mmCIF file of C-alpha atoms in Angstrom:
data_model
loop_
_atom_site.group_PDB
_atom_site.id
_atom_site.type_symbol
_atom_site.label_atom_id
_atom_site.label_comp_id
_atom_site.label_asym_id
_atom_site.label_seq_id
_atom_site.Cartn_x
_atom_site.Cartn_y
_atom_site.Cartn_z
ATOM 1 C CA UNK I 1 -3.883 29.612 -20.856
ATOM 2 C CA UNK I 2 -7.071 27.611 -20.940
ATOM 3 C CA UNK I 3 -8.668 26.898 -24.286
ATOM 4 C CA UNK I 4 -11.966 27.906 -22.707
ATOM 5 C CA UNK I 5 -10.591 31.392 -21.987
ATOM 6 C CA UNK I 6 -8.841 32.358 -25.242
ATOM 7 C CA UNK I 7 -9.660 33.097 -28.881
ATOM 8 C CA UNK I 8 -7.847 32.186 -32.086
ATOM 9 C CA UNK I 9 -6.251 35.637 -32.139
ATOM 10 C CA UNK I 10 -4.699 35.032 -28.721
ATOM 11 C CA UNK I 11 -2.949 32.001 -30.178
ATOM 12 C CA UNK I 12 -2.170 33.628 -33.521
ATOM 13 C CA UNK I 13 -0.473 36.736 -32.099
ATOM 14 C CA UNK I 14 1.336 35.123 -29.181
ATOM 15 C CA UNK I 15 4.577 33.132 -28.967
ATOM 16 C CA UNK I 16 4.731 29.484 -30.096
ATOM 17 C CA UNK I 17 2.508 27.389 -27.861
ATOM 18 C CA UNK I 18 2.608 23.905 -26.403
ATOM 19 C CA UNK I 19 -0.800 22.254 -26.124
ATOM 20 C CA UNK I 20 -1.235 20.091 -23.023
ATOM 21 C CA UNK I 21 -3.938 17.405 -23.305
ATOM 22 C CA UNK I 22 -4.937 15.290 -20.283
ATOM 23 C CA UNK I 23 -5.855 11.718 -21.222
ATOM 24 C CA UNK I 24 -7.818 9.584 -18.790
ATOM 25 C CA UNK I 25 -10.294 6.742 -18.625
ATOM 26 C CA UNK I 26 -13.769 6.002 -17.336
ATOM 27 C CA UNK I 27 -13.549 2.665 -15.543
ATOM 28 C CA UNK I 28 -14.364 0.929 -12.316
ATOM 29 C CA UNK I 29 -12.129 1.734 -9.366
ATOM 30 C CA UNK I 30 -13.512 -0.656 -6.781
ATOM 31 C CA UNK I 31 -16.485 0.074 -4.528
ATOM 32 C CA UNK I 32 -14.955 3.249 -3.049
ATOM 33 C CA UNK I 33 -13.474 5.387 -5.851
ATOM 34 C CA UNK I 34 -15.249 7.237 -8.695
ATOM 35 C CA UNK I 35 -15.216 5.985 -12.268
ATOM 36 C CA UNK I 36 -13.253 9.037 -13.443
ATOM 37 C CA UNK I 37 -10.337 8.632 -11.012
ATOM 38 C CA UNK I 38 -7.699 8.356 -13.771
ATOM 39 C CA UNK I 39 -9.162 11.363 -15.542
ATOM 40 C CA UNK I 40 -9.046 13.496 -12.396
ATOM 41 C CA UNK I 41 -5.406 12.672 -11.772
ATOM 42 C CA UNK I 42 -4.407 13.500 -15.363
ATOM 43 C CA UNK I 43 -6.358 16.769 -15.252
ATOM 44 C CA UNK I 44 -4.713 17.834 -11.987
ATOM 45 C CA UNK I 45 -1.192 17.145 -13.236
ATOM 46 C CA UNK I 46 -1.886 18.889 -16.548
ATOM 47 C CA UNK I 47 -3.413 21.889 -14.769
ATOM 48 C CA UNK I 48 -0.341 22.177 -12.539
ATOM 49 C CA UNK I 49 1.896 22.228 -15.608
ATOM 50 C CA UNK I 50 -0.185 24.971 -17.212
ATOM 51 C CA UNK I 51 -0.284 27.045 -14.025
ATOM 52 C CA UNK I 52 3.522 27.090 -13.848
ATOM 53 C CA UNK I 53 4.208 27.979 -17.503
ATOM 54 C CA UNK I 54 2.392 30.763 -19.374
ATOM 55 C CA UNK I 55 3.510 29.370 -22.734
ATOM 56 C CA UNK I 56 1.302 26.306 -22.287
ATOM 57 C CA UNK I 57 -2.288 25.978 -23.462
ATOM 58 C CA UNK I 58 -4.450 23.521 -21.529
ATOM 59 C CA UNK I 59 -6.947 21.578 -23.636
ATOM 60 C CA UNK I 60 -10.118 19.812 -22.514
ATOM 61 C CA UNK I 61 -9.363 16.245 -21.479
ATOM 62 C CA UNK I 62 -9.764 13.106 -23.531
ATOM 63 C CA UNK I 63 -12.052 11.407 -21.028
ATOM 64 C CA UNK I 64 -12.404 7.937 -22.510
ATOM 65 C CA UNK I 65 -9.525 5.541 -23.026
ATOM 66 C CA UNK I 66 -8.698 1.904 -23.641
ATOM 67 C CA UNK I 67 -10.084 0.111 -20.593
ATOM 68 C CA UNK I 68 -11.359 -3.208 -21.902
ATOM 69 C CA UNK I 69 -9.800 -5.058 -18.981
ATOM 70 C CA UNK I 70 -12.356 -3.382 -16.684
ATOM 71 C CA UNK I 71 -15.472 -4.072 -18.753
ATOM 72 C CA UNK I 72 -16.508 -6.889 -16.428
ATOM 73 C CA UNK I 73 -17.737 -4.129 -14.101
ATOM 74 C CA UNK I 74 -20.693 -1.789 -14.750
ATOM 75 C CA UNK I 75 -19.843 1.856 -15.352
ATOM 76 C CA UNK I 76 -16.716 1.232 -17.396
ATOM 77 C CA UNK I 77 -16.705 2.893 -20.826
ATOM 78 C CA UNK I 78 -13.854 1.940 -23.167
ATOM 79 C CA UNK I 79 -13.324 3.166 -26.722
ATOM 80 C CA UNK I 80 -10.640 0.515 -27.294
ATOM 81 C CA UNK I 81 -7.107 0.818 -28.589
ATOM 82 C CA UNK I 82 -8.071 1.462 -32.215
ATOM 83 C CA UNK I 83 -10.573 4.163 -31.293
ATOM 84 C CA UNK I 84 -8.154 5.874 -28.920
ATOM 85 C CA UNK I 85 -5.278 5.672 -31.392
ATOM 86 C CA UNK I 86 -7.338 7.288 -34.151
ATOM 87 C CA UNK I 87 -8.526 10.034 -31.810
ATOM 88 C CA UNK I 88 -5.005 10.872 -30.580
ATOM 89 C CA UNK I 89 -3.484 10.839 -34.048
ATOM 90 C CA UNK I 90 -6.131 13.110 -35.553
ATOM 91 C CA UNK I 91 -6.022 15.411 -32.516
ATOM 92 C CA UNK I 92 -2.248 15.692 -32.834
ATOM 93 C CA UNK I 93 -2.345 16.303 -36.579
ATOM 94 C CA UNK I 94 -4.886 19.082 -36.224
ATOM 95 C CA UNK I 95 -3.340 20.769 -33.182
ATOM 96 C CA UNK I 96 0.125 20.777 -34.742
ATOM 97 C CA UNK I 97 -1.166 23.108 -37.460
ATOM 98 C CA UNK I 98 -0.806 25.875 -34.864
ATOM 99 C CA UNK I 99 0.879 24.403 -31.776
ATOM 100 C CA UNK I 100 4.654 24.081 -31.714
ATOM 101 C CA UNK I 101 4.302 20.992 -29.536
ATOM 102 C CA UNK I 102 1.597 18.717 -28.192
ATOM 103 C CA UNK I 103 2.032 16.764 -24.975
ATOM 104 C CA UNK I 104 -0.467 14.181 -23.732
ATOM 105 C CA UNK I 105 -0.568 13.744 -19.940
ATOM 106 C CA UNK I 106 -1.726 10.196 -19.325
ATOM 107 C CA UNK I 107 -3.536 8.988 -16.203
ATOM 108 C CA UNK I 108 -4.396 5.393 -17.221
ATOM 109 C CA UNK I 109 -1.918 2.551 -17.644
ATOM 110 C CA UNK I 110 -4.105 0.823 -20.220
ATOM 111 C CA UNK I 111 -3.576 3.763 -22.600
ATOM 112 C CA UNK I 112 0.218 3.452 -22.681
ATOM 113 C CA UNK I 113 0.653 1.150 -25.677
ATOM 114 C CA UNK I 114 -1.787 3.224 -27.728
ATOM 115 C CA UNK I 115 -0.153 6.517 -26.757
ATOM 116 C CA UNK I 116 3.212 5.093 -27.780
ATOM 117 C CA UNK I 117 1.880 4.068 -31.194
ATOM 118 C CA UNK I 118 0.072 7.358 -31.785
ATOM 119 C CA UNK I 119 2.962 9.574 -30.707
ATOM 120 C CA UNK I 120 5.526 7.524 -32.630
ATOM 121 C CA UNK I 121 3.439 7.936 -35.794
ATOM 122 C CA UNK I 122 2.964 11.654 -35.254
ATOM 123 C CA UNK I 123 6.682 12.124 -34.724
ATOM 124 C CA UNK I 124 7.435 10.080 -37.824
ATOM 125 C CA UNK I 125 5.192 12.501 -39.700
ATOM 126 C CA UNK I 126 7.331 15.390 -38.455
ATOM 127 C CA UNK I 127 5.137 16.610 -35.616
ATOM 128 C CA UNK I 128 6.664 17.456 -32.220
ATOM 129 C CA UNK I 129 4.408 15.321 -30.028
ATOM 130 C CA UNK I 130 5.063 13.293 -26.894
ATOM 131 C CA UNK I 131 3.307 11.869 -23.866
ATOM 132 C CA UNK I 132 4.046 11.982 -20.131
ATOM 133 C CA UNK I 133 2.828 9.422 -17.580
ATOM 134 C CA UNK I 134 1.278 10.271 -14.238
ATOM 135 C CA UNK I 135 3.583 7.729 -12.570
ATOM 136 C CA UNK I 136 3.484 7.136 -8.825
ATOM 137 C CA UNK I 137 4.508 3.537 -8.190
ATOM 138 C CA UNK I 138 2.695 1.655 -5.432
ATOM 139 C CA UNK I 139 -0.101 -0.852 -5.937
ATOM 140 C CA UNK I 140 -1.720 -1.333 -9.306
ATOM 141 C CA UNK I 141 -5.352 -0.230 -9.232
ATOM 142 C CA UNK I 142 -7.768 1.356 -6.735
ATOM 143 C CA UNK I 143 -5.496 0.415 -3.846
ATOM 144 C CA UNK I 144 -3.569 2.562 -1.397
ATOM 145 C CA UNK I 145 -1.897 4.673 -4.101
ATOM 146 C CA UNK I 146 -4.980 5.785 -6.014
ATOM 147 C CA UNK I 147 -7.051 6.070 -2.858
ATOM 148 C CA UNK I 148 -4.456 8.413 -1.369
ATOM 149 C CA UNK I 149 -4.446 10.451 -4.577
ATOM 150 C CA UNK I 150 -8.224 10.822 -4.497
ATOM 151 C CA UNK I 151 -8.188 11.716 -0.795
ATOM 152 C CA UNK I 152 -5.874 14.578 -1.748
ATOM 153 C CA UNK I 153 -7.894 15.602 -4.816
ATOM 154 C CA UNK I 154 -11.445 15.233 -3.496
ATOM 155 C CA UNK I 155 -12.006 13.402 -0.197
ATOM 156 C CA UNK I 156 -15.779 13.697 -0.625
ATOM 157 C CA UNK I 157 -15.522 11.377 -3.643
ATOM 158 C CA UNK I 158 -13.921 8.541 -1.650
ATOM 159 C CA UNK I 159 -16.356 6.018 -0.205
ATOM 160 C CA UNK I 160 -15.977 4.168 3.102
ATOM 161 C CA UNK I 161 -15.733 0.643 1.617
ATOM 162 C CA UNK I 162 -11.939 0.400 1.648
ATOM 163 C CA UNK I 163 -11.471 -3.328 1.463
ATOM 164 C CA UNK I 164 -8.463 -5.184 0.052
ATOM 165 C CA UNK I 165 -8.623 -6.735 -3.385
ATOM 166 C CA UNK I 166 -6.127 -8.936 -5.188
ATOM 167 C CA UNK I 167 -2.817 -8.202 -3.473
ATOM 168 C CA UNK I 168 -0.513 -10.574 -5.381
ATOM 169 C CA UNK I 169 2.207 -8.915 -7.517
ATOM 170 C CA UNK I 170 0.882 -7.681 -10.844
ATOM 171 C CA UNK I 171 3.222 -9.968 -12.775
ATOM 172 C CA UNK I 172 1.445 -12.947 -11.191
ATOM 173 C CA UNK I 173 -2.021 -11.588 -11.990
ATOM 174 C CA UNK I 174 -1.383 -10.545 -15.576
ATOM 175 C CA UNK I 175 -1.737 -13.966 -17.275
ATOM 176 C CA UNK I 176 -5.273 -14.386 -15.928
ATOM 177 C CA UNK I 177 -6.121 -10.712 -16.483
ATOM 178 C CA UNK I 178 -5.152 -10.941 -20.157
ATOM 179 C CA UNK I 179 -7.660 -13.742 -20.598
ATOM 180 C CA UNK I 180 -10.462 -12.753 -18.206
ATOM 181 C CA UNK I 181 -9.910 -9.113 -17.305
ATOM 182 C CA UNK I 182 -9.672 -7.604 -13.844
ATOM 183 C CA UNK I 183 -12.835 -9.413 -12.750
ATOM 184 C CA UNK I 184 -11.001 -12.681 -13.272
ATOM 185 C CA UNK I 185 -8.619 -11.891 -10.429
ATOM 186 C CA UNK I 186 -10.579 -9.487 -8.201
ATOM 187 C CA UNK I 187 -14.295 -9.600 -7.414
ATOM 188 C CA UNK I 188 -14.295 -6.051 -6.054
ATOM 189 C CA UNK I 189 -12.131 -4.607 -8.850
ATOM 190 C CA UNK I 190 -9.223 -3.645 -6.598
ATOM 191 C CA UNK I 191 -5.626 -4.649 -7.281
ATOM 192 C CA UNK I 192 -4.017 -3.745 -3.986
ATOM 193 C CA UNK I 193 -5.163 -2.668 -0.537
ATOM 194 C CA UNK I 194 -6.633 0.817 0.041
ATOM 195 C CA UNK I 195 -6.463 0.539 3.820
ATOM 196 C CA UNK I 196 -3.912 2.951 5.217
ATOM 197 C CA UNK I 197 -4.380 5.486 2.417
ATOM 198 C CA UNK I 198 -4.191 9.134 3.444
ATOM 199 C CA UNK I 199 -4.518 12.599 1.977
ATOM 200 C CA UNK I 200 -0.987 13.443 3.141
ATOM 201 C CA UNK I 201 0.395 10.528 1.159
ATOM 202 C CA UNK I 202 -1.710 11.598 -1.810
ATOM 203 C CA UNK I 203 -0.300 15.127 -1.684
ATOM 204 C CA UNK I 204 3.242 13.750 -1.712
ATOM 205 C CA UNK I 205 2.408 11.508 -4.656
ATOM 206 C CA UNK I 206 0.874 14.405 -6.584
ATOM 207 C CA UNK I 207 3.870 16.603 -5.876
ATOM 208 C CA UNK I 208 6.184 13.901 -7.212
ATOM 209 C CA UNK I 209 4.019 13.383 -10.303
ATOM 210 C CA UNK I 210 3.929 17.085 -11.122
ATOM 211 C CA UNK I 211 7.652 17.469 -10.505
ATOM 212 C CA UNK I 212 8.478 14.582 -12.818
ATOM 213 C CA UNK I 213 6.099 15.878 -15.489
ATOM 214 C CA UNK I 214 7.622 19.361 -15.337
ATOM 215 C CA UNK I 215 11.083 17.912 -15.672
ATOM 216 C CA UNK I 216 10.083 15.788 -18.654
ATOM 217 C CA UNK I 217 8.441 18.772 -20.328
ATOM 218 C CA UNK I 218 11.482 20.969 -19.729
ATOM 219 C CA UNK I 219 14.029 18.400 -20.924
ATOM 220 C CA UNK I 220 11.891 17.266 -23.878
ATOM 221 C CA UNK I 221 14.014 14.165 -24.382
ATOM 222 C CA UNK I 222 11.560 12.068 -26.374
ATOM 223 C CA UNK I 223 12.049 8.342 -26.860
ATOM 224 C CA UNK I 224 11.696 7.814 -30.624
ATOM 225 C CA UNK I 225 10.154 4.354 -30.230
ATOM 226 C CA UNK I 226 7.620 5.055 -27.480
ATOM 227 C CA UNK I 227 7.001 8.774 -27.977
ATOM 228 C CA UNK I 228 7.438 9.341 -24.247
ATOM 229 C CA UNK I 229 9.093 12.463 -22.861
ATOM 230 C CA UNK I 230 11.579 10.939 -20.452
ATOM 231 C CA UNK I 231 12.444 11.894 -16.896
ATOM 232 C CA UNK I 232 16.042 11.890 -15.721
ATOM 233 C CA UNK I 233 17.546 8.657 -14.414
ATOM 234 C CA UNK I 234 17.516 9.706 -10.754
ATOM 235 C CA UNK I 235 13.733 9.374 -10.627
ATOM 236 C CA UNK I 236 14.045 5.609 -10.940
ATOM 237 C CA UNK I 237 10.588 4.045 -10.648
ATOM 238 C CA UNK I 238 8.950 7.258 -11.760
ATOM 239 C CA UNK I 239 10.021 6.399 -15.324
#
């Protein structure tokens, strides 16, 4: 069920519903990927969940997230952690007046801490809310992983300038990034190397993401501290 295709009576007379809300970000993704890359990934995973389960209602996406680390590059639009937290909390409070559950499907790593805070508060208030990551592993930002995902989602949106960025491990880059943002460690905005990316790899990554998200939604084993719906242990890095 898409919110754009139903009325209040469809919700009122049907079985208890779970509202699925994609959460993304508008931020630089190097010189070759669109600014809404994270949003597109979250929307695709959320749409796959809805397509497989008629009890789900798919909401319009929360397009803007907490992306201050990317504001050294034009095109980035961040509403910050406080703005995002307020939006998610009020969205959850309102939706839970009719939805049995609300699940946020997150496509941007910078949103994680805020999602955890918002979902933990909503659960403390007695609302059945959780979030699920679009987790794929691989390099950190606009590298081979995200380039492969976009080649699978929309190859026409991927530019030809697939040059490497900062390829050091993220743990080594983080101290400088916390002080100076992504621009402090990568002039082109890439954390990784997009060369070698392929649509086939992107399809496999998407399949794994959707499978993990379905499992988390089915199990509904929510971490009380982080508000995350957990995958089973065998998925390892997908956690």
